Amino acid sequence: MLFKQTIVKKPGESYLNGLTTTNLGTPDYEKLLIQHEAYIEALKKSNVKVHELEASEEFPDSCFVEDTGVLVQEFAVITNPGADSRNREIVEMEEVLKKYYDEFRYIQAPGTLDGGDVMQIDKDFFIGISDRTNEEGAKQLKKILEEAGYTATILTLEEFFHLKTGITYLGDNSVVAAGEFIDHPAFTKYEKIIVPEEEEYTANTIRVNDYVIIPSGFPMTKQKIEEAGFKTITLEMSEFQKHDGGLSCLSLRF
Ligand code: CIR
């Protein structure tokens, strides 16, 4: 997938008090910043520009910028994030996106939607209903996308936090899939790199131009991705994993 631009946001110290469903312990702030810097370097190596936003202490989870927007060529969709403490992260992001987009669409209450629940495969979108994205939000996005000539399939998540926690599109008709998505009817037509249960965290990877960026510590999946012909960059993600964050969550890519 050809991307030219990305937006990322530095985590603030309040990150330590952010939302999590894991029991992996409290993140180490110094390590977190080092991991975030390495993420930015990996994006630059993948030949995209990186627009870096300053940390904001009032929004502990705001480094996970992906949840605030869904970007297509024609317009930016400003989401309505499902977690109360995160909802107003969209105010800053809309301002930032005005530098790149003239046309905007909006997910509106009672609809809620997190960008992490949206995956694009060329002209086709998949939207997950999760703890964060409700049916109304998913339907609003589907309508917005279909009006612009895309297709959109809505599916209900059983297990994963966000849709893209469990599946990534790599390009060339291939997905990396874990858990409930391995045999899911919505994805039968794609070639699948199957993630074993003990490596589930690596189902959230990102393809950025010539590279697939993957988290470190998951050798079986890394090998499968490389055997399928993709070049990889491996990043330490432990401090983001502690708060349910993965590689895709940390940037908007367009
Ligand atoms: C949250 O609970 O919202 C954050 N701690 C993690 C968000 C991860 N975002 C994503 O998967 N797109």
mmCIF file of N, CA and C in Angstrom, residues 27-139:
data_model
loop_
_atom_site.group_PDB
_atom_site.id
_atom_site.type_symbol
_atom_site.label_atom_id
_atom_site.label_comp_id
_atom_site.label_asym_id
_atom_site.label_seq_id
_atom_site.Cartn_x
_atom_site.Cartn_y
_atom_site.Cartn_z
ATOM 1 N N PRO A 27 3.278 0.458 32.590
ATOM 2 C CA PRO A 27 4.321 0.783 31.606
ATOM 3 C C PRO A 27 5.451 1.612 32.221
ATOM 4 N N ASP A 28 6.623 1.467 31.638
ATOM 5 C CA ASP A 28 7.789 2.256 32.025
ATOM 6 C C ASP A 28 7.885 3.420 31.028
ATOM 7 N N TYR A 29 7.771 4.641 31.543
ATOM 8 C CA TYR A 29 7.645 5.799 30.648
ATOM 9 C C TYR A 29 8.885 6.012 29.765
ATOM 10 N N GLU A 30 10.076 5.823 30.353
ATOM 11 C CA GLU A 30 11.301 6.008 29.556
ATOM 12 C C GLU A 30 11.349 5.012 28.394
ATOM 13 N N LYS A 31 11.033 3.773 28.721
ATOM 14 C CA LYS A 31 11.030 2.720 27.703
ATOM 15 C C LYS A 31 9.968 3.011 26.631
ATOM 16 N N LEU A 32 8.845 3.496 27.096
ATOM 17 C CA LEU A 32 7.738 3.824 26.187
ATOM 18 C C LEU A 32 8.183 4.853 25.147
ATOM 19 N N LEU A 33 8.891 5.886 25.632
ATOM 20 C CA LEU A 33 9.343 6.939 24.703
ATOM 21 C C LEU A 33 10.371 6.397 23.721
ATOM 22 N N ILE A 34 11.234 5.522 24.196
ATOM 23 C CA ILE A 34 12.236 4.923 23.301
ATOM 24 C C ILE A 34 11.526 4.090 22.224
ATOM 25 N N GLN A 35 10.518 3.349 22.651
ATOM 26 C CA GLN A 35 9.771 2.522 21.683
ATOM 27 C C GLN A 35 9.017 3.405 20.686
ATOM 28 N N HIS A 36 8.510 4.526 21.170
ATOM 29 C CA HIS A 36 7.786 5.435 20.271
ATOM 30 C C HIS A 36 8.742 6.062 19.254
ATOM 31 N N GLU A 37 9.931 6.441 19.706
ATOM 32 C CA GLU A 37 10.941 6.996 18.795
ATOM 33 C C GLU A 37 11.312 5.973 17.708
ATOM 34 N N ALA A 38 11.466 4.724 18.133
ATOM 35 C CA ALA A 38 11.832 3.672 17.170
ATOM 36 C C ALA A 38 10.716 3.468 16.149
ATOM 37 N N TYR A 39 9.493 3.634 16.608
ATOM 38 C CA TYR A 39 8.329 3.521 15.702
ATOM 39 C C TYR A 39 8.409 4.605 14.627
ATOM 40 N N ILE A 40 8.720 5.822 15.070
ATOM 41 C CA ILE A 40 8.837 6.938 14.116
ATOM 42 C C ILE A 40 9.968 6.667 13.112
ATOM 43 N N GLU A 41 11.075 6.150 13.602
ATOM 44 C CA GLU A 41 12.201 5.832 12.709
ATOM 45 C C GLU A 41 11.797 4.770 11.678
ATOM 46 N N ALA A 42 11.026 3.777 12.128
ATOM 47 C CA ALA A 42 10.591 2.710 11.211
ATOM 48 C C ALA A 42 9.678 3.280 10.120
ATOM 49 N N LEU A 43 8.819 4.226 10.501
ATOM 50 C CA LEU A 43 7.953 4.850 9.491
ATOM 51 C C LEU A 43 8.809 5.605 8.486
ATOM 52 N N LYS A 44 9.793 6.346 8.985
ATOM 53 C CA LYS A 44 10.647 7.124 8.070
ATOM 54 C C LYS A 44 11.408 6.197 7.122
ATOM 55 N N LYS A 45 11.887 5.098 7.658
ATOM 56 C CA LYS A 45 12.586 4.111 6.819
ATOM 57 C C LYS A 45 11.642 3.556 5.743
ATOM 58 N N SER A 46 10.362 3.535 6.053
ATOM 59 C CA SER A 46 9.368 3.035 5.094
ATOM 60 C C SER A 46 8.943 4.120 4.107
ATOM 61 N N ASN A 47 9.652 5.230 4.177
ATOM 62 C CA ASN A 47 9.488 6.260 3.141
ATOM 63 C C ASN A 47 8.170 7.039 3.228
ATOM 64 N N VAL A 48 7.748 7.324 4.451
ATOM 65 C CA VAL A 48 6.608 8.225 4.627
ATOM 66 C C VAL A 48 7.066 9.436 5.436
ATOM 67 N N LYS A 49 6.370 10.554 5.229
ATOM 68 C CA LYS A 49 6.603 11.715 6.093
ATOM 69 C C LYS A 49 5.898 11.451 7.423
ATOM 70 N N VAL A 50 6.456 11.984 8.493
ATOM 71 C CA VAL A 50 5.858 11.769 9.812
ATOM 72 C C VAL A 50 5.554 13.127 10.448
ATOM 73 N N HIS A 51 4.290 13.376 10.664
ATOM 74 C CA HIS A 51 3.843 14.603 11.350
ATOM 75 C C HIS A 51 3.700 14.234 12.833
ATOM 76 N N GLU A 52 4.569 14.814 13.656
ATOM 77 C CA GLU A 52 4.600 14.439 15.077
ATOM 78 C C GLU A 52 3.868 15.463 15.926
ATOM 79 N N LEU A 53 2.859 15.007 16.645
ATOM 80 C CA LEU A 53 2.120 15.902 17.540
ATOM 81 C C LEU A 53 2.704 15.816 18.955
ATOM 82 N N GLU A 54 2.625 16.938 19.652
ATOM 83 C CA GLU A 54 3.094 16.978 21.041
ATOM 84 C C GLU A 54 2.172 16.155 21.939
ATOM 85 N N ALA A 55 2.714 15.713 23.043
ATOM 86 C CA ALA A 55 1.917 14.955 24.020
ATOM 87 C C ALA A 55 0.839 15.846 24.624
ATOM 88 N N SER A 56 -0.311 15.257 24.963
ATOM 89 C CA SER A 56 -1.279 16.029 25.762
ATOM 90 C C SER A 56 -1.659 15.239 27.005
ATOM 91 N N GLU A 57 -1.327 15.812 28.149
ATOM 92 C CA GLU A 57 -1.513 15.095 29.417
ATOM 93 C C GLU A 57 -2.983 14.856 29.739
ATOM 94 N N GLU A 58 -3.877 15.674 29.204
ATOM 95 C CA GLU A 58 -5.296 15.478 29.554
ATOM 96 C C GLU A 58 -5.906 14.253 28.872
ATOM 97 N N PHE A 59 -5.214 13.707 27.868
ATOM 98 C CA PHE A 59 -5.732 12.514 27.184
ATOM 99 C C PHE A 59 -4.691 11.383 27.256
ATOM 100 N N PRO A 60 -4.769 10.541 28.285
ATOM 101 C CA PRO A 60 -3.738 9.520 28.523
ATOM 102 C C PRO A 60 -3.537 8.547 27.355
ATOM 103 N N ASP A 61 -4.599 8.291 26.588
ATOM 104 C CA ASP A 61 -4.507 7.285 25.510
ATOM 105 C C ASP A 61 -4.334 7.911 24.120
ATOM 106 N N SER A 62 -4.020 9.206 24.091
ATOM 107 C CA SER A 62 -4.100 9.906 22.796
ATOM 108 C C SER A 62 -2.948 9.600 21.846
ATOM 109 N N CYS A 63 -1.917 8.858 22.298
ATOM 110 C CA CYS A 63 -0.890 8.435 21.328
ATOM 111 C C CYS A 63 -1.475 7.422 20.339
ATOM 112 N N PHE A 64 -2.618 6.815 20.690
ATOM 113 C CA PHE A 64 -3.249 5.834 19.792
ATOM 114 C C PHE A 64 -4.136 6.558 18.783
ATOM 115 N N VAL A 65 -3.486 7.379 17.967
ATOM 116 C CA VAL A 65 -4.203 8.301 17.074
ATOM 117 C C VAL A 65 -5.123 7.618 16.078
ATOM 118 N N GLU A 66 -4.834 6.365 15.767
ATOM 119 C CA GLU A 66 -5.636 5.678 14.748
ATOM 120 C C GLU A 66 -7.132 5.700 15.067
ATOM 121 N N ASP A 67 -7.462 5.729 16.346
ATOM 122 C CA ASP A 67 -8.871 5.620 16.712
ATOM 123 C C ASP A 67 -9.686 6.874 16.400
ATOM 124 N N THR A 68 -9.015 7.979 16.098
ATOM 125 C CA THR A 68 -9.728 9.251 15.900
ATOM 126 C C THR A 68 -10.176 9.500 14.461
ATOM 127 N N GLY A 69 -9.652 8.720 13.514
ATOM 128 C CA GLY A 69 -9.998 9.027 12.125
ATOM 129 C C GLY A 69 -10.004 7.821 11.213
ATOM 130 N N VAL A 70 -10.750 7.930 10.130
ATOM 131 C CA VAL A 70 -10.706 6.952 9.043
ATOM 132 C C VAL A 70 -10.446 7.777 7.783
ATOM 133 N N LEU A 71 -9.334 7.498 7.123
ATOM 134 C CA LEU A 71 -8.923 8.376 6.030
ATOM 135 C C LEU A 71 -9.004 7.663 4.692
ATOM 136 N N VAL A 72 -9.690 8.264 3.759
ATOM 137 C CA VAL A 72 -9.684 7.762 2.389
ATOM 138 C C VAL A 72 -9.220 8.907 1.498
ATOM 139 N N GLN A 73 -9.013 8.584 0.245
ATOM 140 C CA GLN A 73 -8.476 9.611 -0.652
ATOM 141 C C GLN A 73 -9.379 10.846 -0.708
ATOM 142 N N GLU A 74 -10.690 10.608 -0.733
ATOM 143 C CA GLU A 74 -11.629 11.705 -0.984
ATOM 144 C C GLU A 74 -11.915 12.569 0.236
ATOM 145 N N PHE A 75 -11.827 11.975 1.432
ATOM 146 C CA PHE A 75 -12.179 12.740 2.640
ATOM 147 C C PHE A 75 -11.637 12.070 3.893
ATOM 148 N N ALA A 76 -11.723 12.829 4.990
ATOM 149 C CA ALA A 76 -11.389 12.280 6.310
ATOM 150 C C ALA A 76 -12.682 12.103 7.085
ATOM 151 N N VAL A 77 -12.835 10.942 7.707
ATOM 152 C CA VAL A 77 -13.971 10.730 8.596
ATOM 153 C C VAL A 77 -13.465 10.920 10.030
ATOM 154 N N ILE A 78 -14.060 11.871 10.745
ATOM 155 C CA ILE A 78 -13.731 12.055 12.156
ATOM 156 C C ILE A 78 -14.634 11.107 12.934
ATOM 157 N N THR A 79 -14.020 10.255 13.747
ATOM 158 C CA THR A 79 -14.806 9.224 14.433
ATOM 159 C C THR A 79 -15.489 9.810 15.676
ATOM 160 N N ASN A 80 -16.185 8.960 16.388
ATOM 161 C CA ASN A 80 -16.756 9.346 17.687
ATOM 162 C C ASN A 80 -16.327 8.259 18.674
ATOM 163 N N PRO A 81 -15.075 8.357 19.189
ATOM 164 C CA PRO A 81 -14.500 7.252 19.960
ATOM 165 C C PRO A 81 -15.378 6.795 21.123
ATOM 166 N N GLY A 82 -15.424 5.470 21.301
ATOM 167 C CA GLY A 82 -16.372 4.863 22.229
ATOM 168 C C GLY A 82 -16.011 4.985 23.703
ATOM 169 N N ALA A 83 -14.758 5.307 24.030
ATOM 170 C CA ALA A 83 -14.386 5.456 25.446
ATOM 171 C C ALA A 83 -14.538 6.934 25.826
ATOM 172 N N ASP A 84 -15.273 7.204 26.908
ATOM 173 C CA ASP A 84 -15.512 8.600 27.308
ATOM 174 C C ASP A 84 -14.222 9.384 27.466
ATOM 175 N N SER A 85 -13.222 8.772 28.096
ATOM 176 C CA SER A 85 -11.980 9.508 28.384
ATOM 177 C C SER A 85 -11.208 9.837 27.113
ATOM 178 N N ARG A 86 -11.575 9.218 25.999
ATOM 179 C CA ARG A 86 -10.837 9.425 24.753
ATOM 180 C C ARG A 86 -11.619 10.266 23.737
ATOM 181 N N ASN A 87 -12.894 10.448 24.004
ATOM 182 C CA ASN A 87 -13.764 10.980 22.960
ATOM 183 C C ASN A 87 -13.296 12.322 22.397
ATOM 184 N N ARG A 88 -12.827 13.213 23.243
ATOM 185 C CA ARG A 88 -12.467 14.558 22.754
ATOM 186 C C ARG A 88 -11.079 14.612 22.108
ATOM 187 N N GLU A 89 -10.413 13.494 21.992
ATOM 188 C CA GLU A 89 -9.162 13.469 21.217
ATOM 189 C C GLU A 89 -9.404 13.915 19.775
ATOM 190 N N ILE A 90 -10.636 13.791 19.328
ATOM 191 C CA ILE A 90 -10.935 14.135 17.924
ATOM 192 C C ILE A 90 -10.827 15.631 17.651
ATOM 193 N N VAL A 91 -10.921 16.461 18.682
ATOM 194 C CA VAL A 91 -10.910 17.914 18.460
ATOM 195 C C VAL A 91 -9.569 18.335 17.856
ATOM 196 N N GLU A 92 -8.483 17.903 18.481
ATOM 197 C CA GLU A 92 -7.160 18.241 17.948
ATOM 198 C C GLU A 92 -6.957 17.602 16.574
ATOM 199 N N MET A 93 -7.391 16.345 16.447
ATOM 200 C CA MET A 93 -7.100 15.646 15.183
ATOM 201 C C MET A 93 -7.821 16.284 14.004
ATOM 202 N N GLU A 94 -9.023 16.755 14.218
ATOM 203 C CA GLU A 94 -9.706 17.402 13.098
ATOM 204 C C GLU A 94 -8.923 18.638 12.638
ATOM 205 N N GLU A 95 -8.437 19.418 13.584
ATOM 206 C CA GLU A 95 -7.634 20.602 13.236
ATOM 207 C C GLU A 95 -6.400 20.202 12.423
ATOM 208 N N VAL A 96 -5.719 19.154 12.889
ATOM 209 C CA VAL A 96 -4.496 18.710 12.206
ATOM 210 C C VAL A 96 -4.825 18.232 10.787
ATOM 211 N N LEU A 97 -5.925 17.502 10.667
ATOM 212 C CA LEU A 97 -6.260 16.925 9.356
ATOM 213 C C LEU A 97 -6.680 17.993 8.345
ATOM 214 N N LYS A 98 -7.060 19.157 8.829
ATOM 215 C CA LYS A 98 -7.429 20.244 7.898
ATOM 216 C C LYS A 98 -6.244 20.666 7.032
ATOM 217 N N LYS A 99 -5.046 20.376 7.504
ATOM 218 C CA LYS A 99 -3.853 20.659 6.710
ATOM 219 C C LYS A 99 -3.805 19.755 5.468
ATOM 220 N N TYR A 100 -4.446 18.597 5.556
ATOM 221 C CA TYR A 100 -4.341 17.605 4.478
ATOM 222 C C TYR A 100 -5.645 17.365 3.726
ATOM 223 N N TYR A 101 -6.774 17.686 4.351
ATOM 224 C CA TYR A 101 -8.084 17.370 3.754
ATOM 225 C C TYR A 101 -8.985 18.604 3.715
ATOM 226 N N ASP A 102 -9.761 18.721 2.630
ATOM 227 C CA ASP A 102 -10.789 19.761 2.542
ATOM 228 C C ASP A 102 -12.159 19.216 2.915
ATOM 229 N N GLU A 103 -12.340 17.935 2.658
ATOM 230 C CA GLU A 103 -13.660 17.319 2.859
ATOM 231 C C GLU A 103 -13.664 16.470 4.115
ATOM 232 N N PHE A 104 -14.688 16.649 4.938
ATOM 233 C CA PHE A 104 -14.808 15.877 6.181
ATOM 234 C C PHE A 104 -16.176 15.221 6.286
ATOM 235 N N ARG A 105 -16.205 14.075 6.909
ATOM 236 C CA ARG A 105 -17.442 13.410 7.310
ATOM 237 C C ARG A 105 -17.311 13.119 8.796
ATOM 238 N N TYR A 106 -18.451 12.823 9.467
ATOM 239 C CA TYR A 106 -18.422 12.661 10.928
ATOM 240 C C TYR A 106 -19.289 11.487 11.359
ATOM 241 N N ILE A 107 -18.792 10.735 12.323
ATOM 242 C CA ILE A 107 -19.630 9.749 13.012
ATOM 243 C C ILE A 107 -20.294 10.501 14.166
ATOM 244 N N GLN A 108 -21.615 10.377 14.241
ATOM 245 C CA GLN A 108 -22.335 11.194 15.221
ATOM 246 C C GLN A 108 -23.079 10.348 16.258
ATOM 247 N N ALA A 109 -23.146 10.873 17.493
ATOM 248 C CA ALA A 109 -23.891 10.200 18.561
ATOM 249 C C ALA A 109 -25.336 10.016 18.114
ATOM 250 N N PRO A 110 -25.990 8.927 18.463
ATOM 251 C CA PRO A 110 -25.522 7.887 19.380
ATOM 252 C C PRO A 110 -24.530 6.894 18.778
ATOM 253 N N GLY A 111 -24.105 7.130 17.561
ATOM 254 C CA GLY A 111 -23.116 6.233 16.968
ATOM 255 C C GLY A 111 -21.754 6.448 17.606
ATOM 256 N N THR A 112 -21.039 5.357 17.881
ATOM 257 C CA THR A 112 -19.642 5.461 18.318
ATOM 258 C C THR A 112 -18.799 4.600 17.396
ATOM 259 N N LEU A 113 -17.567 5.012 17.182
ATOM 260 C CA LEU A 113 -16.674 4.237 16.317
ATOM 261 C C LEU A 113 -15.226 4.585 16.638
ATOM 262 N N ASP A 114 -14.385 3.565 16.758
ATOM 263 C CA ASP A 114 -12.933 3.733 16.901
ATOM 264 C C ASP A 114 -12.282 3.307 15.582
ATOM 265 N N GLY A 115 -11.297 4.054 15.137
ATOM 266 C CA GLY A 115 -10.606 3.710 13.886
ATOM 267 C C GLY A 115 -9.976 2.324 13.910
ATOM 268 N N GLY A 116 -9.634 1.836 15.094
ATOM 269 C CA GLY A 116 -9.054 0.492 15.214
ATOM 270 C C GLY A 116 -10.005 -0.608 14.782
ATOM 271 N N ASP A 117 -11.286 -0.270 14.658
ATOM 272 C CA ASP A 117 -12.275 -1.248 14.215
ATOM 273 C C ASP A 117 -12.513 -1.203 12.709
ATOM 274 N N VAL A 118 -11.676 -0.502 11.987
ATOM 275 C CA VAL A 118 -11.907 -0.333 10.551
ATOM 276 C C VAL A 118 -10.674 -0.794 9.776
ATOM 277 N N MET A 119 -10.896 -1.706 8.842
ATOM 278 C CA MET A 119 -9.792 -2.167 7.998
ATOM 279 C C MET A 119 -10.162 -1.989 6.530
ATOM 280 N N GLN A 120 -9.224 -1.444 5.779
ATOM 281 C CA GLN A 120 -9.439 -1.239 4.343
ATOM 282 C C GLN A 120 -8.640 -2.263 3.543
ATOM 283 N N ILE A 121 -9.310 -2.886 2.588
ATOM 284 C CA ILE A 121 -8.614 -3.728 1.610
ATOM 285 C C ILE A 121 -9.000 -3.178 0.245
ATOM 286 N N ASP A 122 -8.174 -2.327 -0.270
ATOM 287 C CA ASP A 122 -8.434 -1.650 -1.543
ATOM 288 C C ASP A 122 -9.783 -0.921 -1.492
ATOM 289 N N LYS A 123 -10.764 -1.344 -2.293
ATOM 290 C CA LYS A 123 -12.049 -0.632 -2.307
ATOM 291 C C LYS A 123 -13.040 -1.189 -1.269
ATOM 292 N N ASP A 124 -12.603 -2.171 -0.517
ATOM 293 C CA ASP A 124 -13.501 -2.839 0.431
ATOM 294 C C ASP A 124 -13.103 -2.543 1.870
ATOM 295 N N PHE A 125 -14.096 -2.199 2.663
ATOM 296 C CA PHE A 125 -13.858 -1.938 4.087
ATOM 297 C C PHE A 125 -14.536 -2.996 4.937
ATOM 298 N N PHE A 126 -13.935 -3.251 6.089
ATOM 299 C CA PHE A 126 -14.520 -4.119 7.112
ATOM 300 C C PHE A 126 -14.615 -3.308 8.389
ATOM 301 N N ILE A 127 -15.788 -3.370 9.021
ATOM 302 C CA ILE A 127 -16.025 -2.563 10.225
ATOM 303 C C ILE A 127 -16.466 -3.506 11.336
ATOM 304 N N GLY A 128 -15.744 -3.491 12.438
ATOM 305 C CA GLY A 128 -16.061 -4.378 13.561
ATOM 306 C C GLY A 128 -16.920 -3.675 14.594
ATOM 307 N N ILE A 129 -17.961 -4.377 15.050
ATOM 308 C CA ILE A 129 -18.722 -3.891 16.198
ATOM 309 C C ILE A 129 -18.038 -4.485 17.436
ATOM 310 N N SER A 130 -17.653 -3.600 18.358
ATOM 311 C CA SER A 130 -16.820 -4.002 19.499
ATOM 312 C C SER A 130 -17.344 -3.310 20.757
ATOM 313 N N ASP A 131 -16.547 -3.334 21.819
ATOM 314 C CA ASP A 131 -16.930 -2.567 23.012
ATOM 315 C C ASP A 131 -16.891 -1.066 22.715
ATOM 316 N N ARG A 132 -16.184 -0.658 21.683
ATOM 317 C CA ARG A 132 -16.013 0.763 21.375
ATOM 318 C C ARG A 132 -16.866 1.249 20.204
ATOM 319 N N THR A 133 -17.081 0.355 19.252
ATOM 320 C CA THR A 133 -17.837 0.719 18.046
ATOM 321 C C THR A 133 -19.201 0.071 18.139
ATOM 322 N N ASN A 134 -20.267 0.873 18.092
ATOM 323 C CA ASN A 134 -21.598 0.270 18.171
ATOM 324 C C ASN A 134 -22.203 0.143 16.764
ATOM 325 N N GLU A 135 -23.348 -0.518 16.728
ATOM 326 C CA GLU A 135 -23.955 -0.813 15.434
ATOM 327 C C GLU A 135 -24.287 0.479 14.683
ATOM 328 N N GLU A 136 -24.775 1.468 15.422
ATOM 329 C CA GLU A 136 -25.138 2.741 14.813
ATOM 330 C C GLU A 136 -23.902 3.421 14.187
ATOM 331 N N GLY A 137 -22.785 3.398 14.909
ATOM 332 C CA GLY A 137 -21.553 3.999 14.372
ATOM 333 C C GLY A 137 -21.078 3.261 13.135
ATOM 334 N N ALA A 138 -21.129 1.918 13.187
ATOM 335 C CA ALA A 138 -20.708 1.104 12.049
ATOM 336 C C ALA A 138 -21.582 1.397 10.827
ATOM 337 N N LYS A 139 -22.899 1.518 11.064
ATOM 338 C CA LYS A 139 -23.818 1.784 9.943
ATOM 339 C C LYS A 139 -23.575 3.171 9.344
#
